[in-house]
Coordinates of C-alpha atoms in Angstrom, one line a residue:
X1 CA -0.1 0.0 0.0
X2 CA 3.1 2.3 0.5
X3 CA 5.4 1.2 -2.2
X4 CA 7.5 4.4 -1.8
X5 CA 8.6 3.2 1.6
X6 CA 10.3 0.0 0.0
X7 CA 13.1 2.2 -1.5
X8 CA 15.3 3.1 1.4
X9 CA 17.7 5.2 -0.7
X10 CA 14.8 7.6 -1.2
X11 CA 14.0 8.0 2.5
X12 CA 15.5 10.5 4.9
X13 CA 17.9 8.7 7.5
X14 CA 15.3 9.4 10.1
X15 CA 12.6 7.5 8.2
X16 CA 14.9 4.5 7.4
X17 CA 15.9 4.3 11.2
X18 CA 12.0 4.5 12.1
X19 CA 11.2 1.8 9.5
X20 CA 14.0 -0.5 10.6
X21 CA 12.6 -0.2 14.1
X22 CA 9.2 -0.9 12.8
X23 CA 10.4 -3.9 11.0
X24 CA 12.3 -5.1 14.1
X25 CA 9.0 -5.0 16.1
X26 CA 7.2 -6.9 13.3
X27 CA 9.9 -9.5 13.2
X28 CA 9.9 -9.9 17.0
X29 CA 6.0 -10.5 16.9
X30 CA 6.1 -12.9 14.0
X31 CA 8.8 -15.0 15.7
X32 CA 7.2 -14.9 19.1
X33 CA 3.8 -15.9 17.7
X34 CA 5.1 -18.9 15.7
X35 CA 7.8 -20.1 18.1
X36 CA 6.6 -19.2 21.5
X37 CA 2.9 -18.4 21.6
X38 CA 1.3 -21.1 19.4
X39 CA 3.5 -23.9 20.8
X40 CA 3.4 -23.0 24.4
X41 CA 0.6 -20.7 25.4
X42 CA -2.3 -21.6 23.0
X43 CA -5.3 -23.7 24.3
X44 CA -4.3 -27.2 24.8
X45 CA -0.5 -26.5 25.0
X46 CA 2.1 -27.8 27.3
X47 CA 1.6 -24.6 29.7
X48 CA -2.2 -24.5 30.1
X49 CA -5.5 -25.7 28.7
X50 CA -7.2 -22.4 29.6
X51 CA -7.0 -19.5 27.1
X52 CA -6.9 -16.8 29.6
X53 CA -4.3 -18.3 31.7
X54 CA -2.1 -19.0 28.7
X55 CA -2.4 -15.3 27.8
X56 CA -1.4 -14.3 31.3
X57 CA 1.6 -16.5 31.3
X58 CA 2.5 -15.6 27.8
X59 CA 2.6 -11.8 29.1
X60 CA 4.5 -12.8 32.2
X61 CA 7.2 -14.4 30.1
X62 CA 7.4 -11.4 27.9
X63 CA 7.6 -9.2 31.1
X64 CA 10.5 -11.2 32.4
X65 CA 12.4 -10.7 29.3
X66 CA 11.8 -7.0 29.7
X67 CA 12.9 -7.1 33.3
X68 CA 16.1 -8.8 32.3
X69 CA 17.0 -6.2 29.8
X70 CA 16.0 -3.3 32.1
X71 CA 18.1 -4.8 34.8
X72 CA 21.2 -4.5 32.8
X73 CA 23.5 -1.5 33.5
X74 CA 23.7 0.2 30.1
X75 CA 25.3 3.7 30.5
X76 CA 25.2 4.4 26.9
X77 CA 21.3 3.9 26.9
X78 CA 19.7 7.5 27.5
X79 CA 16.2 7.2 26.2
X80 CA 15.5 10.8 26.7
X81 CA 18.5 11.9 24.6
X82 CA 18.0 9.0 22.0
X83 CA 14.3 9.9 21.5
X84 CA 14.6 13.6 21.5
X85 CA 13.1 14.8 18.1
X86 CA 13.1 11.3 16.9
X87 CA 9.9 11.8 15.3
X88 CA 11.1 14.8 13.2
X89 CA 11.9 14.1 9.6
X90 CA 10.0 10.8 9.6
X91 CA 7.7 10.6 6.8
X92 CA 5.6 7.5 6.6
X93 CA 2.2 7.8 4.8
X94 CA 0.5 5.3 7.3
X95 CA 1.1 7.6 10.4
X96 CA 0.3 11.2 10.7
X97 CA 2.7 13.6 12.5
X98 CA 0.5 13.8 15.6
X99 CA 0.6 10.0 15.8
X100 CA 4.3 9.9 15.8
X101 CA 4.5 12.6 18.4
X102 CA 2.2 10.6 20.6
X103 CA 4.3 7.6 19.8
X104 CA 7.6 9.1 20.8
X105 CA 6.0 10.5 24.0
X106 CA 4.7 7.1 25.0
X107 CA 8.1 5.4 24.2
X108 CA 9.8 7.9 26.4
X109 CA 7.5 7.4 29.3
X110 CA 7.6 3.6 29.0
X111 CA 11.5 3.7 29.0
X112 CA 11.4 5.9 32.0
X113 CA 9.2 3.5 34.1
X114 CA 10.7 1.3 36.7
X115 CA 9.9 -2.2 36.3
X116 CA 6.9 -3.5 38.1
X117 CA 4.9 -6.7 38.3
X118 CA 1.9 -5.1 39.7
X119 CA -0.2 -5.1 36.6
X120 CA 0.3 -8.7 36.0
X121 CA 0.0 -9.6 39.7
X122 CA -3.6 -7.9 39.8
X123 CA -4.7 -10.1 37.0
X124 CA -3.2 -13.3 38.4
X125 CA -4.7 -12.5 41.8
X126 CA -8.0 -12.5 40.2
X127 CA -7.2 -15.8 38.5
X128 CA -5.8 -17.5 41.6
X129 CA -8.0 -15.9 44.3
X130 CA -9.1 -19.3 45.6
X131 CA -5.5 -20.8 45.4
X132 CA -3.5 -18.8 47.7
X133 CA -2.7 -16.0 45.6
X134 CA 0.0 -15.5 42.8
X135 CA 2.5 -18.1 42.4
X136 CA 5.7 -17.1 44.0
X137 CA 7.9 -17.2 40.7
X138 CA 8.0 -18.0 37.2
X139 CA 9.6 -21.4 37.8
X140 CA 6.3 -22.9 36.8
X141 CA 6.6 -21.5 33.4
X142 CA 10.3 -22.1 33.0
X143 CA 9.6 -25.8 33.8
X144 CA 7.3 -25.9 30.7
X145 CA 9.1 -23.4 28.5
X146 CA 12.9 -24.0 28.8
X147 CA 15.1 -20.8 29.2
X148 CA 17.2 -22.1 26.3
X149 CA 13.9 -21.8 24.2
X150 CA 13.5 -18.0 25.2
X151 CA 17.1 -17.5 24.3
X152 CA 16.6 -19.2 21.0
X153 CA 13.8 -16.9 20.4
X154 CA 15.9 -13.8 21.1
X155 CA 18.6 -14.9 19.0
X156 CA 16.1 -15.7 16.0
X157 CA 14.7 -12.3 16.4
X158 CA 18.2 -10.7 16.0
X159 CA 18.9 -12.8 13.1
X160 CA 15.5 -12.1 11.4
X161 CA 15.9 -8.4 12.0
X162 CA 19.4 -8.2 10.7
X163 CA 18.3 -10.2 7.5
X164 CA 15.5 -7.9 6.9
X165 CA 17.6 -4.8 7.6
X166 CA 20.2 -5.9 5.2
X167 CA 17.7 -6.5 2.5
X168 CA 16.0 -3.0 3.1
X169 CA 19.3 -1.2 3.2
X170 CA 20.8 -3.2 0.4
X171 CA 18.4 -1.2 -1.8
X172 CA 20.2 2.1 -0.7

């Protein structure tokens, strides 16, 4: 629907960077759905036979990956500086300028939040209200979804993103 975006050489550096981030997000979603969600969290899979519970455990595992990344000390990672004016000079026909500004603002806020399990805990408490509360750890999940599988997912996302980025930038 937006064939002009396929030609990276005609895009500003800001638009190319935005599109590569977008492609990275899509690659992560596709790899997650095909290698993690469907095999482990759908109805009748090893983690659960209940759809809602599967969705909650799926989200818990994703939050745990976020937690692990956010726990790393990355002095070079300064979201406020990195995202300052990141929406300027981005020209994609499927997003209006105001939407891009809202996106940048949301990402800036998100990256500034301290990690918290509170949201997930509230949902799990509703689900486990008759079973002494939320399970104490994610070990239940890691017994059914090996940590090696999560690491494999992460490596596959990096490889897929790099492949698609090379293909896109090869047109430059």
